[in-house]
Coordinates of C-alpha atoms in Angstrom, one line a residue:
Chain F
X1 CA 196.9 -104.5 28.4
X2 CA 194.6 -103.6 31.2
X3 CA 195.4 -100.3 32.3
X4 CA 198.5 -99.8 31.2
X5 CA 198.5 -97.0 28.6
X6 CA 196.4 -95.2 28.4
X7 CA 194.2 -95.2 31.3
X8 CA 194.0 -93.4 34.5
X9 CA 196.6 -95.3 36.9
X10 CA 199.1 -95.1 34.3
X11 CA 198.3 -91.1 34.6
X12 CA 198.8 -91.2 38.1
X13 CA 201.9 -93.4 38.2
X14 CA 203.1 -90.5 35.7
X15 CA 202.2 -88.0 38.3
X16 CA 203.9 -89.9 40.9
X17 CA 207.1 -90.6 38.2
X18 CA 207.4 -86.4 37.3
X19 CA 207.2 -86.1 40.9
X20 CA 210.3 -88.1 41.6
X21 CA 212.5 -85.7 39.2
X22 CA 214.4 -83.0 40.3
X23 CA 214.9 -81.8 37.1
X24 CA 211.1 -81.0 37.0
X25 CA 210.5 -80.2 39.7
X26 CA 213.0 -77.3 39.1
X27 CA 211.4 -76.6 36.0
X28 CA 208.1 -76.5 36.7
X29 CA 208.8 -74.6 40.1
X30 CA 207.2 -71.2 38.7
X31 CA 204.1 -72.7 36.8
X32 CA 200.7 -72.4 37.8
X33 CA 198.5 -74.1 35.7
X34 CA 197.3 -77.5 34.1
X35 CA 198.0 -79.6 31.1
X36 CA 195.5 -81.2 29.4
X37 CA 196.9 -84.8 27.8
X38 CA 195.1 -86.6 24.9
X39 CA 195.8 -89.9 24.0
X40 CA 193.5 -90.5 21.0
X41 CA 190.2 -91.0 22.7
X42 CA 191.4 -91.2 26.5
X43 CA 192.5 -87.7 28.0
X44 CA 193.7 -86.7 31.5
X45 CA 194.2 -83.6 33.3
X46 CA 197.2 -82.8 35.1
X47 CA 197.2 -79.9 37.6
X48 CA 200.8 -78.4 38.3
X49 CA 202.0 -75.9 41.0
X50 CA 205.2 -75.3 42.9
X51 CA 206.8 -77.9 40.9
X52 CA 205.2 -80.7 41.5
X53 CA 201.8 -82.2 39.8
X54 CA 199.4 -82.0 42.5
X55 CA 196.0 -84.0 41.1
X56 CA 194.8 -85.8 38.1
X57 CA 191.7 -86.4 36.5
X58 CA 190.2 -88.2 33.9
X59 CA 189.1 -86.4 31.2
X60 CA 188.8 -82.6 31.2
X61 CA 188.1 -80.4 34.0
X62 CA 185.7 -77.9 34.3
X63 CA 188.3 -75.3 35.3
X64 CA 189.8 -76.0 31.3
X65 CA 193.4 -76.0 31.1
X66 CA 196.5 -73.9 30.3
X67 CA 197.5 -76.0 27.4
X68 CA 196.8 -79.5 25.9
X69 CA 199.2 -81.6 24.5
X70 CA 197.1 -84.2 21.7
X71 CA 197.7 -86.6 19.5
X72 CA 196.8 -90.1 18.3
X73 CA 197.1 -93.0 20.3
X74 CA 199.7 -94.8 18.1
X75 CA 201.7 -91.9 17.7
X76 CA 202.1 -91.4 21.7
X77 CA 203.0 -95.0 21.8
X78 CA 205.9 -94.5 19.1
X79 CA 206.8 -91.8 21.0
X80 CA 207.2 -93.4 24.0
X81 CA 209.0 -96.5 22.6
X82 CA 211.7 -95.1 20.7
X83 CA 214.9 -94.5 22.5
X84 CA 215.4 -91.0 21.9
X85 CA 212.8 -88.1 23.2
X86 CA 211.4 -87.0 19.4
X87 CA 208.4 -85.1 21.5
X88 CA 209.6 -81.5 19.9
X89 CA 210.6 -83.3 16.5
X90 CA 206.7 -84.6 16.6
X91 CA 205.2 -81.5 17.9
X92 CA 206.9 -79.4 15.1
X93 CA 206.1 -82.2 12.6
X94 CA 202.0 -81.9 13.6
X95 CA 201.8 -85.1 15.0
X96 CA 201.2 -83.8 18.5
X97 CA 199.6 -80.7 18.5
X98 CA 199.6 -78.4 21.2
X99 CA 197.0 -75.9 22.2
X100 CA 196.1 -73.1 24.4
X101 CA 198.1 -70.7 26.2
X102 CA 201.4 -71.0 23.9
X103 CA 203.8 -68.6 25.8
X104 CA 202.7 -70.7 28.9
X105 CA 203.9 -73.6 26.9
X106 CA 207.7 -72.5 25.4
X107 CA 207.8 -70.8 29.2
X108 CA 208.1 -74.6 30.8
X109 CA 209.7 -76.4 27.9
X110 CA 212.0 -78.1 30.2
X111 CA 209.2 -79.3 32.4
X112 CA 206.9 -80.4 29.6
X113 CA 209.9 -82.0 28.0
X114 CA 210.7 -83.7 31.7
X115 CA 206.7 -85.0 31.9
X116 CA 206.9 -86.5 28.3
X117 CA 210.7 -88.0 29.8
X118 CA 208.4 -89.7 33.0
X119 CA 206.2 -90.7 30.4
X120 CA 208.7 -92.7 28.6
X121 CA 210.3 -94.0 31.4
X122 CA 207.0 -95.7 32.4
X123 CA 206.8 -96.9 29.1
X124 CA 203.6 -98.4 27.5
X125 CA 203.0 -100.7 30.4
X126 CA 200.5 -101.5 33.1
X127 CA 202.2 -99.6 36.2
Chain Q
X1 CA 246.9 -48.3 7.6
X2 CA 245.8 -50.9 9.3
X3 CA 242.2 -50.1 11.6
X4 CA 242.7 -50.1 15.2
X5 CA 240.1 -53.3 15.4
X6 CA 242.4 -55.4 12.7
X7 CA 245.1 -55.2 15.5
X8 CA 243.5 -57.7 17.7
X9 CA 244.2 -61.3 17.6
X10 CA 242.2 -64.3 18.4
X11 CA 243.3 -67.3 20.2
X12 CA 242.6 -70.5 21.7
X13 CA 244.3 -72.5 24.0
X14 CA 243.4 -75.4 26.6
X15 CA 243.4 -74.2 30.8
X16 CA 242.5 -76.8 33.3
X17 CA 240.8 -79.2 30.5
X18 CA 238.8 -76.0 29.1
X19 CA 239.2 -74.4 25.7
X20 CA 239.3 -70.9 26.6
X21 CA 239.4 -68.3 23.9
X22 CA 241.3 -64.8 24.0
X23 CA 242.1 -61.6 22.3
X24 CA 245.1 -59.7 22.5
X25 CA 246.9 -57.0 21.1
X26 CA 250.8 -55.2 20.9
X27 CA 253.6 -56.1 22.8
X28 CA 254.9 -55.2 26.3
X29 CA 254.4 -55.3 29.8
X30 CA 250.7 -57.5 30.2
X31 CA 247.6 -56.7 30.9
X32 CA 244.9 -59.3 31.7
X33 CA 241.1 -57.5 30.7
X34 CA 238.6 -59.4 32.6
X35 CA 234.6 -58.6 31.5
X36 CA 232.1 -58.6 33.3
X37 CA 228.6 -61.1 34.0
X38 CA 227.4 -62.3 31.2
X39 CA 229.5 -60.6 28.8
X40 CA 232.8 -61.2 26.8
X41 CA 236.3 -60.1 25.6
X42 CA 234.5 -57.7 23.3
X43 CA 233.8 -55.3 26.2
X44 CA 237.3 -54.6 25.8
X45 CA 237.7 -54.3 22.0
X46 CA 238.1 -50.2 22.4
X47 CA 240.8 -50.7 25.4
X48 CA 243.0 -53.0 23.8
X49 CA 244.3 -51.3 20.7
X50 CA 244.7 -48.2 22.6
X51 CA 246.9 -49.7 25.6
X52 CA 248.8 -52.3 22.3
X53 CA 249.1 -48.7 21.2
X54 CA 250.9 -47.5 24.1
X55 CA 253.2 -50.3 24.1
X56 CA 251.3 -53.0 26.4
X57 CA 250.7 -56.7 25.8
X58 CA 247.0 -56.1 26.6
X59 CA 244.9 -59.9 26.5
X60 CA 241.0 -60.3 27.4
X61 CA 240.0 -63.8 27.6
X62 CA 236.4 -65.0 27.4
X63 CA 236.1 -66.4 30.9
X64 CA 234.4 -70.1 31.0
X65 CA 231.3 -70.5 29.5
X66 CA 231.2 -67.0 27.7
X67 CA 231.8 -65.7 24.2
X68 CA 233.9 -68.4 22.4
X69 CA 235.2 -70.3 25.5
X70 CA 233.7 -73.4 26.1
X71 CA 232.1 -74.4 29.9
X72 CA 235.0 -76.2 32.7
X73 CA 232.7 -79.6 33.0
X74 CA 229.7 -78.0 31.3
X75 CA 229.1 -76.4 34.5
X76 CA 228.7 -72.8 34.9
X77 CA 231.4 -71.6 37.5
X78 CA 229.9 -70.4 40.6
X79 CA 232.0 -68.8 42.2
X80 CA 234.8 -65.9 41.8
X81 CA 237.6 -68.0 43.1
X82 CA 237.3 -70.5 40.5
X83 CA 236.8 -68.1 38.0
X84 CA 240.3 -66.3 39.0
X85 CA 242.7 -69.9 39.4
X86 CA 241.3 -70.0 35.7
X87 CA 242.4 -66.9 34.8
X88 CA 245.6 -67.3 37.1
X89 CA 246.1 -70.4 35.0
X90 CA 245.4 -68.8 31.7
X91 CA 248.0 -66.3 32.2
X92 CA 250.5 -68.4 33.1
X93 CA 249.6 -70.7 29.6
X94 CA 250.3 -67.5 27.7
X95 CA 253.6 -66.7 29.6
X96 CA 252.1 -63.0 30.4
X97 CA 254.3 -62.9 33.5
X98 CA 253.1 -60.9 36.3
X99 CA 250.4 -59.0 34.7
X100 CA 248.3 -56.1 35.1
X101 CA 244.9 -57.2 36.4
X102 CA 242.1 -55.3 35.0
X103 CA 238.4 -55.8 35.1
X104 CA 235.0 -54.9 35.9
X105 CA 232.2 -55.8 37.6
X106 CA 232.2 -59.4 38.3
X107 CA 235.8 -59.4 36.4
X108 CA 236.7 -56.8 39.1
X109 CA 235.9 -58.9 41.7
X110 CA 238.1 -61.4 40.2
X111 CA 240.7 -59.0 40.1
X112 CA 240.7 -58.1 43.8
X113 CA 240.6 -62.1 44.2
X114 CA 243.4 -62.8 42.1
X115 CA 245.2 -60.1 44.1
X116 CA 244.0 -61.5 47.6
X117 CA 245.9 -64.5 47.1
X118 CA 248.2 -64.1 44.5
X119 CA 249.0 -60.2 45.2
X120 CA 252.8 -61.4 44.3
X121 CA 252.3 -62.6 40.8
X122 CA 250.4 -59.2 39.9
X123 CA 252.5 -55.9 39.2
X124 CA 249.5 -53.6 39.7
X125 CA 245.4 -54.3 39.7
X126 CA 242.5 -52.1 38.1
X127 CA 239.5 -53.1 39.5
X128 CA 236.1 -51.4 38.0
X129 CA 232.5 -51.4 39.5
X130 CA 233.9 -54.2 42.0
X131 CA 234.8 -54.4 45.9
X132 CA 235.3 -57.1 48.6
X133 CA 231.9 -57.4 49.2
X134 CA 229.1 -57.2 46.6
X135 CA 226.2 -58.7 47.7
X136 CA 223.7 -57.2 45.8
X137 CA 221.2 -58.9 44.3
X138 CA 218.0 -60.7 45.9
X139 CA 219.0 -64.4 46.4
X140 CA 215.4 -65.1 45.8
X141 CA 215.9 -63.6 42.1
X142 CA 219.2 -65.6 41.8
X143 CA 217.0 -68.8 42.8
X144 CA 214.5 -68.6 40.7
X145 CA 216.6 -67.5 37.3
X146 CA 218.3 -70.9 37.8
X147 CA 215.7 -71.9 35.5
X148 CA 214.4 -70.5 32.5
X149 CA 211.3 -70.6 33.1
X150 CA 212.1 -68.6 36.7
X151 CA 213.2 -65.8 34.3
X152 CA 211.2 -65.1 31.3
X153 CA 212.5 -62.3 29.3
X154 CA 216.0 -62.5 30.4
X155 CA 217.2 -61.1 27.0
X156 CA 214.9 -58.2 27.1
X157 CA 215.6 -57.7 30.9
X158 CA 219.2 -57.9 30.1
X159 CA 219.0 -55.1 27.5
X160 CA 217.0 -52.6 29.3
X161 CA 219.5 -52.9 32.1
X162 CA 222.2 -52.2 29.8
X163 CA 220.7 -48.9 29.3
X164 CA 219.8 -48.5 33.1
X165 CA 223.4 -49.3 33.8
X166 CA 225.2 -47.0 31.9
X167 CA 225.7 -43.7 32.8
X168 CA 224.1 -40.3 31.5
X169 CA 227.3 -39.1 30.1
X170 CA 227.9 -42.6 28.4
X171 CA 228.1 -42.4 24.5
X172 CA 225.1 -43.3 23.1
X173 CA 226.2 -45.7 20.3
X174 CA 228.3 -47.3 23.0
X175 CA 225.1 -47.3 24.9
X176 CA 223.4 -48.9 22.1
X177 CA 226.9 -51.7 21.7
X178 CA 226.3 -52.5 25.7
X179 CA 222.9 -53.5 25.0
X180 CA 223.2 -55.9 22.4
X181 CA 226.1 -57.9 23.8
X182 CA 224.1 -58.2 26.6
X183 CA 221.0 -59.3 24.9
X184 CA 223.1 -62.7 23.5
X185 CA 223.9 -63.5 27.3
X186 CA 223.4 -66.9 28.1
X187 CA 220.7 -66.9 31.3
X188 CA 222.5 -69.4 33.1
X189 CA 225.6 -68.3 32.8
X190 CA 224.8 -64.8 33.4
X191 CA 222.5 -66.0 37.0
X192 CA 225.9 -68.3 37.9
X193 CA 227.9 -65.2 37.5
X194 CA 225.9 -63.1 39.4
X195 CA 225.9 -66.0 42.3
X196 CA 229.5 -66.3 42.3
X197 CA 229.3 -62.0 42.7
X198 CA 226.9 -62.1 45.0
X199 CA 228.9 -64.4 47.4
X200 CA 232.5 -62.6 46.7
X201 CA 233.4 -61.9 50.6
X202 CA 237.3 -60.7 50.8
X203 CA 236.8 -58.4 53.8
X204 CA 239.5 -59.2 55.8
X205 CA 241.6 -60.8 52.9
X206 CA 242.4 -57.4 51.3
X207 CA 245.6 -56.4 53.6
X208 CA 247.6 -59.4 51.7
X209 CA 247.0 -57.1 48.7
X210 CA 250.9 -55.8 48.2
X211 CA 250.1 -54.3 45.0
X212 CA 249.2 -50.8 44.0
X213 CA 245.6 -51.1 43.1
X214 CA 243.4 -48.6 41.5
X215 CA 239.7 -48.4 42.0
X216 CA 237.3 -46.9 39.5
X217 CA 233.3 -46.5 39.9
X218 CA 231.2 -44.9 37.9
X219 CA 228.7 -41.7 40.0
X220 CA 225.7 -43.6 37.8
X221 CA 226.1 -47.1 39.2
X222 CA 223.1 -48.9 39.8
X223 CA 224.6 -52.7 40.2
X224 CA 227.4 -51.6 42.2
X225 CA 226.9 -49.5 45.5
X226 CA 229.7 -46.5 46.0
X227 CA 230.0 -48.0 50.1
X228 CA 231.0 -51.3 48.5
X229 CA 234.0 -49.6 46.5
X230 CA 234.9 -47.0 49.4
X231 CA 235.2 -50.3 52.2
X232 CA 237.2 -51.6 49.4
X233 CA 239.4 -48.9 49.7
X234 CA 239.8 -48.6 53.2
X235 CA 241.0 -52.1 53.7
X236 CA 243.3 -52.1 50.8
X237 CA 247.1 -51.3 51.9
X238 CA 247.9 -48.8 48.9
X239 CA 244.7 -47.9 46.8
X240 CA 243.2 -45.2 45.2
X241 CA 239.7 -44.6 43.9
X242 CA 238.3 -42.6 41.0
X243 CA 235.2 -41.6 40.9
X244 CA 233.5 -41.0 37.4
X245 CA 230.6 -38.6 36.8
X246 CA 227.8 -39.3 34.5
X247 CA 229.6 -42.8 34.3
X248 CA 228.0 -45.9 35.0
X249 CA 229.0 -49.8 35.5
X250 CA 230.5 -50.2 32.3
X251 CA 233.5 -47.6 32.3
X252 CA 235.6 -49.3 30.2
X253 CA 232.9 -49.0 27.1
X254 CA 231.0 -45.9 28.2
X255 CA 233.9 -43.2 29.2
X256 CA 236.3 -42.4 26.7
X257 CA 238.8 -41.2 29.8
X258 CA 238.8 -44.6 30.7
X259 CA 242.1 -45.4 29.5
X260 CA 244.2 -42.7 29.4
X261 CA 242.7 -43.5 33.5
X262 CA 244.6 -46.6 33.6
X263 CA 247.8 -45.2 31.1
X264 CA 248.4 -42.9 33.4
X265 CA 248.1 -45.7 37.0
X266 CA 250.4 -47.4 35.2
X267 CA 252.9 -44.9 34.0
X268 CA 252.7 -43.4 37.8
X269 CA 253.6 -47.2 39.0
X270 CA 256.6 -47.5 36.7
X271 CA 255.1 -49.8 34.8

C-alpha cells in the first residue's frame, strides 16, 4: 500500500495524530528530546518538546536521539492491529527493543505509551 | 495482655458510592483522626489506642484514594470541601455522633472545613499544622507533578521531606516510620492533595466556628508557616494555640506530648 505504513506521511500523520492528544501532550510536557522509530528497514525521527512533536525526519538525524524504539516490520504491524496496546508486553518480551537513554525512556512512559496509541489509531493504512 | 496495636480494628464500609476503609479503637465519646497528604490511617496508629485507652471511640479513616480506600469516580479529590462532606458522610455511616475532629495538615484543614460549615455537628476540633489559608506551595510545582513525568523522584522527594518535616526533637525511629509511609504515597494523589491545600481559603468563614477548637503547630514546621496558624486563631471565636518546640508537621507521630495535648482539650471541654 503506497505510503501507508511505513513511510514518511504516515510518520507525519502520526506527528499530527500525537499532537491531537491531550493526554500526551500532558505527558510529554517536560521532555526534551527525540525518539528514534525503526520499522524494520524504514526509520523516522521524531523530535519532541513542550509536549508536542515538533519535526520529523526520515531516517536518523545527525543530532542522534534520546532513545529508539526498533523492531521488525511485521511485529509493528501486529502491534498495531491487535485491539489491545501489547507495546510494554512486546518491549519486555524483546520484540521491540528499546535503546539509548533508558531513564529518559521509563521518565515518559505515558507519552511513549500515548505515541504507540496514535500509532494504532492510524492503523496500518495510507493516511 | 493484649498489645496496644491488636486493639485496633479495621473496617470497610461504602460513603457516597466509595469504599472507604477505617480503623478504630475503644468505646466512648468519638473522635474522627484525619491524616495528612499523601498519607493514611496509620499516622494515627500511636494515638488511637492511647485515647481507646482513655475511654474514647477514636476512628481514622483512609480518606479517598489513600491507604485501603478506594478513589470517589477514580478521581483524586481536589479539593478540601469534598474531602470533608466525605468525611461528614463517613461519620454519620458509622453513627459517631457529633465527633471530635482531629487532624493534620491537609486533614487539619479539613477539620477547620468541617467546622466552618458544620460547626454544629462537631463537639470540639483539633486541628494540626493547618489554618484558613495555606497557600504554600508553587502552583507551577503543583502543575507540573500532575504528571509523572513532571515529577521524577517523587518517592525519594517524598522521603527526604519526611525527614525535613519533622522536627529536631522528633523521635528518631518515628522519624524513620514518617519516611517510609511517605515513600509508598501515590504521586497523584499526593499533588491532588496538595491542590486541594493549596486552595483551602476559609478566611472569613471561621466566625461560624461555635466550637472550642484547639490549634497545634509544631516551632520546626517547614510546610506550614506559624502566620498561617496565628490568623487562624485570630478569626476563630474560641481557640487556642499550642506551640510545640523541636516539633515539626507531623505532631501526632513525632511528639510523645501529643496526646495527653489533646486528653487534656478535651477533659477541659467536658468532653
Amino acid at each position: 500500500m503506497t505510503d501507508g505504513f511505513p513511510s514518511l506521511p504516515w510518520a507525519i500523520q502520526l506527528q499530527a495524530t500525537a499532537n491531537e492528544d491531550a493526554e500526551f501532550a500532558g505527558a510529554a510536557r517536560w521532555f526534551d528530546g527525540s525518539v528514534f522509530l525503526r520499522f524494520g528497514s524504514a526509520a523516522y525521527w521524531m523530535k519532541i518538546y513542550g509536549g508536542r512533536v515538533i519535526d520529523v525526519q526520515a531516517g536518523p538525524s545527525p543530532l542522534g536521539f534520546t532513545f529508539a524504539i526498533g523492531g521488525e516490520e511485521s511485529v509493528w504491524r501486529e502491534l498495531l492491529r491487535d485491539p489491545r496496546n501489547r507495546f510494554l508486553e512486546f518491549a519486555a518480551a524483546g520484540r521491540l527493543s528499546v535503546e539509548g537513554n533508558l531513564l529518559e525512556y521509563m521518565r515518559i512512559t505515558k507519552a511513549v505509551i500515548r505515541l504507540i496509541e496514535a500509532a494504532r489509531k492510524i492503523g496500518e493504512a495510507r493516511p | 495482655m493484649r498489645s496496644p496495636v491488636t486493639e485496633i480494628r479495621g473496617g470497610y464500609l461504602e460513603v457516597q458510592g466509595v469504599r472507604l476503609a477505617y480503623d478504630e479503637a475503644g468505646e466512648g465519646p468519638p473522635l474522627l483522626c484525619l491524616h495528612t497528604a499523601g498519607m493514611s490511617s496509620l499516622e494515627w496508629r500511636f494515638a488511637l489506642p492511647f485515647f481507646a485507652a482513655h475511654g474514647y471511640r477514636a476512628v481514622a479513616p483512609d480518606l479517598p484514594g489513600h491507604g485501603k480506600s478506594l478513589l470517589r469516580a477514580w478521581r483524586p479529590i481536589e479539593t478540601v470541601h469534598d474531602f470533608a462532606e466525605v468525611v461528614r458522610a463517613l461519620a454519620q455511616a458509622l453513627g459517631l455522633e457529633r465527633p471530635v475532629a482531629i487532624g493534620c495538615s491537609l486533614g487539619g484543614d479539613i477539620v477547620l472545613d468541617l467546622a466552618a460549615h458544620h460547626a454544629a455537628g462537631l463537639r470540639a476540633a483539633v486541628c494540626c499544622a493547618a489554618g484558613a489559608q495555606t497557600r504554600t506551595f508553587p502552583p507551577a510545582f503543583l502543575e507540573r507533578g500532575r504528571e509523572d513525568a513532571g515529577i521524577p523522584s517523587f518517592h525519594e522527594l517524598n522521603f527526604y521531606r519526611g525527614e525535613a518535616s519533622s522536627g529536631r526533637g522528633a523521635l528518631p525511629e518515628r522519624v524513620r516510620e514518617i519516611q517510609w509511609l511517605r515513600r509508598r504515597s501515590d504521586p497523584k494523589v499526593t499533588i491532588a492533595d496538595l491542590t486541594a491545600w493549596n486552595a483551602q481559603d476559609l478566611r472569613g468563614r471561621l466566625r461560624a466556628v461555635t466550637c472550642p477548637v484547639l490549634l497545634i503547630w509544631g516551632e520546626d514546621d517547614i510546610a506550614c508557616p506559624r502566620e498561617a496558624v496565628e490568623r487562624t486563631r485570630a478569626e476563630l471565636p474560641d481557640a487556642e494555640l499550642v506551640v510545640l518546640p523541636g516539633i515539626g508537621h507531623f505532631p501526632m507521630m513525632e511528639s510523645l506530648e501529643f496526646n495527653d495535648l489533646v486528653l487534656d482539650f478535651l477533659k477541659r471541654k467536658g468532653i
